[in-house]
Coordinates of C-alpha atoms and ligand atoms in Angstrom, one line a residue:
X1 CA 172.4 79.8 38.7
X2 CA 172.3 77.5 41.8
X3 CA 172.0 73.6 41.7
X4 CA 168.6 72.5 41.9
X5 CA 168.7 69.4 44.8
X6 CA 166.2 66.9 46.2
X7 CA 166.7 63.9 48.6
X8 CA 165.2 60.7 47.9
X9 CA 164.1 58.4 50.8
X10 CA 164.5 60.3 54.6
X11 CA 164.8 57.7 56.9
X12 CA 167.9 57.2 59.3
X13 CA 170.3 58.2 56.7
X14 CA 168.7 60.6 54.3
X15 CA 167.0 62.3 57.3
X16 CA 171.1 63.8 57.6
X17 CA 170.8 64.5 53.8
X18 CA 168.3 66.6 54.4
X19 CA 170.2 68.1 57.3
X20 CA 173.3 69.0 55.4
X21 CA 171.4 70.0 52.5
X22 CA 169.2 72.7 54.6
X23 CA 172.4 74.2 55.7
X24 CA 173.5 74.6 52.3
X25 CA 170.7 76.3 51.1
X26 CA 170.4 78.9 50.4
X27 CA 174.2 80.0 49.9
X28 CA 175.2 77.2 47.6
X29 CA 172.5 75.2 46.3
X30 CA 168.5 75.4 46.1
X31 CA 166.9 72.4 47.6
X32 CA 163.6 71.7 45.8
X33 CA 162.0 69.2 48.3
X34 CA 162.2 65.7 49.5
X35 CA 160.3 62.4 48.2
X36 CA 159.4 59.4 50.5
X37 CA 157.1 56.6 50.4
X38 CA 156.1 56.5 53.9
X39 CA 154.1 59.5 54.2
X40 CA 154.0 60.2 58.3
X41 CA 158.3 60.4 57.6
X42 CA 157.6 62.5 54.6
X43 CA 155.6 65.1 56.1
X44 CA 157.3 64.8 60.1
X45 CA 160.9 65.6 58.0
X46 CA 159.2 68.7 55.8
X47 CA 157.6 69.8 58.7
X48 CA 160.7 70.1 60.6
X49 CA 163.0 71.8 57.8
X50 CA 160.1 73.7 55.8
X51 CA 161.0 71.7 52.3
X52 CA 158.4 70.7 50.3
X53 CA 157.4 66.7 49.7
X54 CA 156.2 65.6 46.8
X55 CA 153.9 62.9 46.0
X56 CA 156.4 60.8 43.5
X57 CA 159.8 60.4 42.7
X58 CA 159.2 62.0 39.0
X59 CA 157.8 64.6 40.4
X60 CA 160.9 65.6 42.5
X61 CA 163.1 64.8 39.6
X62 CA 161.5 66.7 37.5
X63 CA 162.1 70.0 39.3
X64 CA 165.9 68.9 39.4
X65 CA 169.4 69.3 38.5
X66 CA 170.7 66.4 41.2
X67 CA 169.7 64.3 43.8
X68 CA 170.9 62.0 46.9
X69 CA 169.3 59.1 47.7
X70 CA 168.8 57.5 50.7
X71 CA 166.1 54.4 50.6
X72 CA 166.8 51.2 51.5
X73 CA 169.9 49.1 49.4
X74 CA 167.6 47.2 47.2
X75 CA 166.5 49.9 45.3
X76 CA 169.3 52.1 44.6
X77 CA 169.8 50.8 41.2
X78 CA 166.1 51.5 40.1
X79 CA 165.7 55.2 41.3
X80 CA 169.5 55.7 40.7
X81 CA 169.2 54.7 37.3
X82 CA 165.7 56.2 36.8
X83 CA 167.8 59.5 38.5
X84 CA 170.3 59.7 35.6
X85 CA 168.1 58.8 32.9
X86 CA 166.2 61.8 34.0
X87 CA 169.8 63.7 33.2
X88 CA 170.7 64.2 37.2
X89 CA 173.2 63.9 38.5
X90 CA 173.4 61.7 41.4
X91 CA 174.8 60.7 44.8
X92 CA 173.8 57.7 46.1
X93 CA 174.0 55.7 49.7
X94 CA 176.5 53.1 50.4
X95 CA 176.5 50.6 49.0
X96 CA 175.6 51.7 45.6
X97 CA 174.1 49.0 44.4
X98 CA 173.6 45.3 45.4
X99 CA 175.9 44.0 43.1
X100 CA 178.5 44.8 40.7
X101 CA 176.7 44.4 37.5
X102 CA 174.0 47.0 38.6
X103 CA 177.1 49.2 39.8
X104 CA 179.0 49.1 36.4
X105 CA 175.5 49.8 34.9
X106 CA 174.8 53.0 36.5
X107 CA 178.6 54.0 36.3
X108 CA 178.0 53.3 32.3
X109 CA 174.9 55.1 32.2
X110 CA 176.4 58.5 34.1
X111 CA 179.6 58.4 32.2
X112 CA 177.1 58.2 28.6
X113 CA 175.5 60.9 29.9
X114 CA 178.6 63.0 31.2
X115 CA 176.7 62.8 34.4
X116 CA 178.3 62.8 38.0
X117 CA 177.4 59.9 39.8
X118 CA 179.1 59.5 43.9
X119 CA 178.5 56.8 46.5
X120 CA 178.6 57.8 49.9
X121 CA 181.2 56.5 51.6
X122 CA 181.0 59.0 53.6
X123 CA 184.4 58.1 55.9
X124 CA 186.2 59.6 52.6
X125 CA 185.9 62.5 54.1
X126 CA 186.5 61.9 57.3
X127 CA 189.0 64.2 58.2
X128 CA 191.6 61.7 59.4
X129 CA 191.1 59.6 56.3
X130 CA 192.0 62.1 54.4
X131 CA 195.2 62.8 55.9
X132 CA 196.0 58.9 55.5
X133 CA 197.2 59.5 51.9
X134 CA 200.0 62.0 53.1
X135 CA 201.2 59.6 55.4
X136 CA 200.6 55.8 54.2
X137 CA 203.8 54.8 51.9
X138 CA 204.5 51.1 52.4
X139 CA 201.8 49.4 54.7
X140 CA 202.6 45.8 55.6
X141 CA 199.4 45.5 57.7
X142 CA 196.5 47.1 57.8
X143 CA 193.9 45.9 61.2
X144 CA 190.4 47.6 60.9
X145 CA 187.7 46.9 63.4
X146 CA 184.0 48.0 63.0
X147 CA 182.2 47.1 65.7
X148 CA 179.0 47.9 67.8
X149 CA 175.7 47.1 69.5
X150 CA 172.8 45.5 67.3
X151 CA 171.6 49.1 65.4
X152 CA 167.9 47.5 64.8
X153 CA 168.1 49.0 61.1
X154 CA 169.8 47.8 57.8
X155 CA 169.2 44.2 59.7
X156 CA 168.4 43.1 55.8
X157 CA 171.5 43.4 54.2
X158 CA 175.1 41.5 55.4
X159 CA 177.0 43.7 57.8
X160 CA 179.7 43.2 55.3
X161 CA 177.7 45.5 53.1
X162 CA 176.3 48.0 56.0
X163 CA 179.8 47.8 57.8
X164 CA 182.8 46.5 56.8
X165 CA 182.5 48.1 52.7
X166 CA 183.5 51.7 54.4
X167 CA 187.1 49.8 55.8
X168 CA 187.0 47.4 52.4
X169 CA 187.2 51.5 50.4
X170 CA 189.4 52.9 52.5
X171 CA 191.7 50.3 52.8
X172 CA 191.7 49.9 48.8
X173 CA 192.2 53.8 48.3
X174 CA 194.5 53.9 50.3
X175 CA 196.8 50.6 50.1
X176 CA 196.5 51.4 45.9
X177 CA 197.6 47.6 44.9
X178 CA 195.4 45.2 43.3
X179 CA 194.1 42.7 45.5
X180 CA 195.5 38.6 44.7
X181 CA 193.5 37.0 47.6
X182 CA 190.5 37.3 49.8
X183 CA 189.8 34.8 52.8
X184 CA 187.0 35.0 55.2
X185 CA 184.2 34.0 57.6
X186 CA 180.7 35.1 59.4
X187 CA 178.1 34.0 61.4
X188 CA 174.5 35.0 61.7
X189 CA 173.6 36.1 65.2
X190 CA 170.8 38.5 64.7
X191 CA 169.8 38.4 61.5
X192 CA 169.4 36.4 58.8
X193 CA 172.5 38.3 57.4
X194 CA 176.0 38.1 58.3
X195 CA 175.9 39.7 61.7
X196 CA 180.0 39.5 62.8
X197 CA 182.6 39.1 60.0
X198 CA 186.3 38.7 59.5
X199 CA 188.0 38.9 56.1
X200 CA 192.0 38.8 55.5
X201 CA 192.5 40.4 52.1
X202 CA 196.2 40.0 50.6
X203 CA 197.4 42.3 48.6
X204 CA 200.0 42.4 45.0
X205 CA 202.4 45.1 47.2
X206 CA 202.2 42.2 49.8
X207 CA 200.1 44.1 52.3
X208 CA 198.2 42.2 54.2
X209 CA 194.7 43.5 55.8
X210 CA 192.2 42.0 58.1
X211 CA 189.0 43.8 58.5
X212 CA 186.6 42.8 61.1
X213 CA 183.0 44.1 61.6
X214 CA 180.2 43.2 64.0
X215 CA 176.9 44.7 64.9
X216 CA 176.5 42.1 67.7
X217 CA 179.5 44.0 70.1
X218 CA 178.3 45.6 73.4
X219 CA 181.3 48.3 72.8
X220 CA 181.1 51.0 69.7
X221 CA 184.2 51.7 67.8
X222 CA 185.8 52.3 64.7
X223 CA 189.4 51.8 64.7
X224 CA 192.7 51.7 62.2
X225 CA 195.7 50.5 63.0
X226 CA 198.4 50.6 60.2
X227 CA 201.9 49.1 60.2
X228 CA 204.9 50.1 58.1
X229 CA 208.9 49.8 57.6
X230 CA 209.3 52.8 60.2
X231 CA 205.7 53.3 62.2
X232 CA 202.8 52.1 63.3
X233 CA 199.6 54.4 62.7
X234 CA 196.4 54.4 64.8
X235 CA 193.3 56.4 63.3
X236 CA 190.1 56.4 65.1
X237 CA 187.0 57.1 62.8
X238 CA 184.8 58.4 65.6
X239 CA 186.9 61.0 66.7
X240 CA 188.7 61.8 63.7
X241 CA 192.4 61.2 66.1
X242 CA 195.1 60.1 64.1
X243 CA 198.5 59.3 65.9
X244 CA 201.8 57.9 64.0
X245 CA 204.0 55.6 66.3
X246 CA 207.9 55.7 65.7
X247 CA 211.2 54.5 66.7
X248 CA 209.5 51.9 68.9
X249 CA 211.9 49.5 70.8
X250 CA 211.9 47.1 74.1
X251 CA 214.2 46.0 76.1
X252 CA 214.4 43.3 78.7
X253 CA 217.2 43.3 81.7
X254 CA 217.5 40.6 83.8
X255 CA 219.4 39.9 87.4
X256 CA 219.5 37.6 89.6
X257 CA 216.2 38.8 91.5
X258 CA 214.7 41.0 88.8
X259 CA 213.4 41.1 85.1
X260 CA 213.0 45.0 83.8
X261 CA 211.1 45.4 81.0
X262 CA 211.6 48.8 79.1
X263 CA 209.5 49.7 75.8
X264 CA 210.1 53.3 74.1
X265 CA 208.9 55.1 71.3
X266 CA 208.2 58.9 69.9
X267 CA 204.5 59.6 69.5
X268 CA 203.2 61.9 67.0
X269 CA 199.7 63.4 66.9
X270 CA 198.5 65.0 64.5
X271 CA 196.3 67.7 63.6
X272 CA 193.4 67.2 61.6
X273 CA 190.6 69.2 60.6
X274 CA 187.4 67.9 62.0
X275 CA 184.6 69.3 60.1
X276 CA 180.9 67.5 59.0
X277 CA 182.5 64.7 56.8
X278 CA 178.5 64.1 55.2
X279 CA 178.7 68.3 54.7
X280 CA 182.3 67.8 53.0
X281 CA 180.9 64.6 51.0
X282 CA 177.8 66.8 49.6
X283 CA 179.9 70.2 49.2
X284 CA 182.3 68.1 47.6
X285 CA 179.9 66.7 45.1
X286 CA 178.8 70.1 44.5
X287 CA 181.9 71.2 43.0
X288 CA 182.3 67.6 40.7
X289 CA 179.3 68.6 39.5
X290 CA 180.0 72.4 38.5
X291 CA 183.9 71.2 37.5
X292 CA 185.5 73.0 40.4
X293 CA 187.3 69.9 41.6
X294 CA 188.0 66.5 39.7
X295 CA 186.2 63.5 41.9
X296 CA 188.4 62.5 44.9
X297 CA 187.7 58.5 43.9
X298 CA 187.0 57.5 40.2
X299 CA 184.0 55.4 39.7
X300 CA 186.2 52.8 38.6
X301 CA 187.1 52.5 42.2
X302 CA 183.7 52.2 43.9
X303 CA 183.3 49.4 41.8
X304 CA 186.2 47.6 42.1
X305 CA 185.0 48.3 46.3
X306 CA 181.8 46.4 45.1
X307 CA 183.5 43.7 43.4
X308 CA 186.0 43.0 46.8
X309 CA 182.3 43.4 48.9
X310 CA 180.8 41.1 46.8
X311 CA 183.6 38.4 47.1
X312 CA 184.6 38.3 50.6
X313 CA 180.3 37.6 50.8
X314 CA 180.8 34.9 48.3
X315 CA 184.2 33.0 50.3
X316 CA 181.7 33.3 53.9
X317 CA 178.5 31.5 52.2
X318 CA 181.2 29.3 50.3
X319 CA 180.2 29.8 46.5
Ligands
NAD401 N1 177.0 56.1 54.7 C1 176.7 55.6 55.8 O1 177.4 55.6 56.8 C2 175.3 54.9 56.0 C3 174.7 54.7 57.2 C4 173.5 54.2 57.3 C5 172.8 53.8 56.2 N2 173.4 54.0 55.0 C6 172.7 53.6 53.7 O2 171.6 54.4 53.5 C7 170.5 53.7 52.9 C8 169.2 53.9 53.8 O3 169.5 53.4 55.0 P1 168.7 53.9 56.3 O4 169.4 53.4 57.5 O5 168.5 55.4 56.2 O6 167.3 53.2 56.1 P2 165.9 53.7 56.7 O7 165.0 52.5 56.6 O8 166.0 54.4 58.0 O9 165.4 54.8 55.6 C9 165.0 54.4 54.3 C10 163.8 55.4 53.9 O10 163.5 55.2 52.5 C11 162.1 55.2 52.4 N3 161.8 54.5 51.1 C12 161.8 53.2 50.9 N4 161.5 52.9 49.6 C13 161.5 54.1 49.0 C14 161.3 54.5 47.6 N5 161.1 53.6 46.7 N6 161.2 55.8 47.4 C15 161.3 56.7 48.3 N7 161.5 56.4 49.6 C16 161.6 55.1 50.0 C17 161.6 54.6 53.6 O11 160.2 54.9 53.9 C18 162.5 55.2 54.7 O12 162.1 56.4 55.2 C19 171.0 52.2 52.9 O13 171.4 52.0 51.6 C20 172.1 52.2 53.8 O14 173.1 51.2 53.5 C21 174.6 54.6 54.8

């Protein structure tokens, strides 16, 4: 028997729920219909994939074995815990909740209920990102910038929370130490958020990371630079490109009339598999769900992702 779905909230983001989930169906799961309180996005978003919208969340959960859901940050925790309460399982938008306490509530609540419960970070499965386990031994520094024009949405919450939590997951996946210090600053530009941020996390292996993320920047781009012992890694998120820098060296010669400056290194680029990383995140919880695969992160993780979110807010607004 297929998985019974249904998305919750089809605006920017769960609009590409709905998307994924369409080409799913029929093969792998059966999707039962979509729920949204603004009716003209309800009905323009049924209309387009020929999925049924339902006039409340109950109803839609009702009618369910899992959902996603997609409506604005705030109100994750209510529908996600009214979700597994209804015995769902349930994947929720980044981040998963506004703070930690409502995070390790729903984590308690899925884990009572031997339920599977997923945040979407959905640059887990970004290809490259995945490949950055293989090859990430002994960082020393880790440089992430997430930057782009003013996105006029998610203009409520800190672009620490819209932005910079994908590089804050990644970066603690990957780097696997627990974190001894976090430094940083912001500024509102746009907003009465955090529009631009910086934070410098430090880390018990002695990595250090800065992480910088603006929604004020007339450029887009998503970038990862890594260095270790013996290279330097660069990873762009938007194009799923993933190089690995090694045996660098310069070399200055100077005469009388001339300096000569010579710089050499081997460049490696790798080959990864670029496929739908929102697809892979939903075929992914598919399988958590029917125990074909254990889940890539443990909850455990997306809240300690919460709990570093949460304090690099806390050191910018100085509490
Ligand atoms: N993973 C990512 O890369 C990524 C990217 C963008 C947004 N997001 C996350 O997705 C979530 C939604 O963001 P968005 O940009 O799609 O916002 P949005 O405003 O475009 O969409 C939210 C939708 O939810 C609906 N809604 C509001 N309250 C509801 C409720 N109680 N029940 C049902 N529907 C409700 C709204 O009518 C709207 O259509 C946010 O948590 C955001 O952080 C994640």
């Amino acid at each position: 028997m297929k998985l019974k779905f249904g998305v919750i909230g089809t605006g920017h983001m769960g609009h590409y729920h709905v998307n994924v989930l369409s080409m799913l169906a029929p093969q792998l799961i059966e999707f039962i219909g979509i729920y949204d309180t603004d009716q003209k996005r309800a009905s323009e978003i049924s209309g387009t994939y020929k999925i049924k919208s339902f006039n409340n969340a109950e109803e839609l959960m009702a009618g369910c074995d899992a959902v996603s859901i997609a409506v604005p940050t705030v109100d994750h925790y209510n529908i996600g815990k009214k979700a597994l309460e209804s015995g769902l399982h349930v994947l929720i938008e980044k981040p998963i909740t506004i703070n930690v306490q409502q995070a390790e509530e729903l984590v308690a609540i899925a884990e009572k209920k031997k339920l599977v419960l997923q945040a979407g970070h959905v640059e887990r499965f970004n290809g490259a990102v995945q490949e950055l386990k293989n090859i990430v031994t002994n960082p020393v520094l880790w440089e992430a910038r997430r930057m782009g024009p003013n996105p006029k949405r998610s203009l409520d919450v800190s672009v620490v929370y819209d932005l910079m939590i994908h590089d804050i997951d990644i970066c603690l996946n990957v780097v696997n130490s627990p974190v001894v210090s976090v430094e940083a600053c912001g500024q509102k530009v746009i907003s009465a958020q955090e529009d631009v941020a910086s934070a410098l996390l430090y880390f018990k292996n002695g990595c250090i990371a800065t992480i910088t993320s603006s929604r004020v920047t007339q450029e887009k781009f998503r970038t990862l630079s890594i260095s270790q012992h013996d290279s330097y890694i660069h990873l762009d998120f938007t194009t799923q490109d993933l190089q690995i820098v090694r045996q660098g060296s310069s070399m200055t010669t100077t005469s009388a009339d001339n300096i000569k400056y010579r710089q050499e290194s081997v460049i490696e680029r790798l080959f990864v598999h670029k496929d739908n990383p929102l697809k892979c995140q939903f075929q992914h919880f598919i399988r958590t769900i029917l125990g074909e695969e254990p889940p890539h992160v443990l909850n455990s993780m997306d809240i300690e992702t919460m709990r570093i979110t949460g304090k690099i807010i806390e050191k910018i607004r100085g509490k």
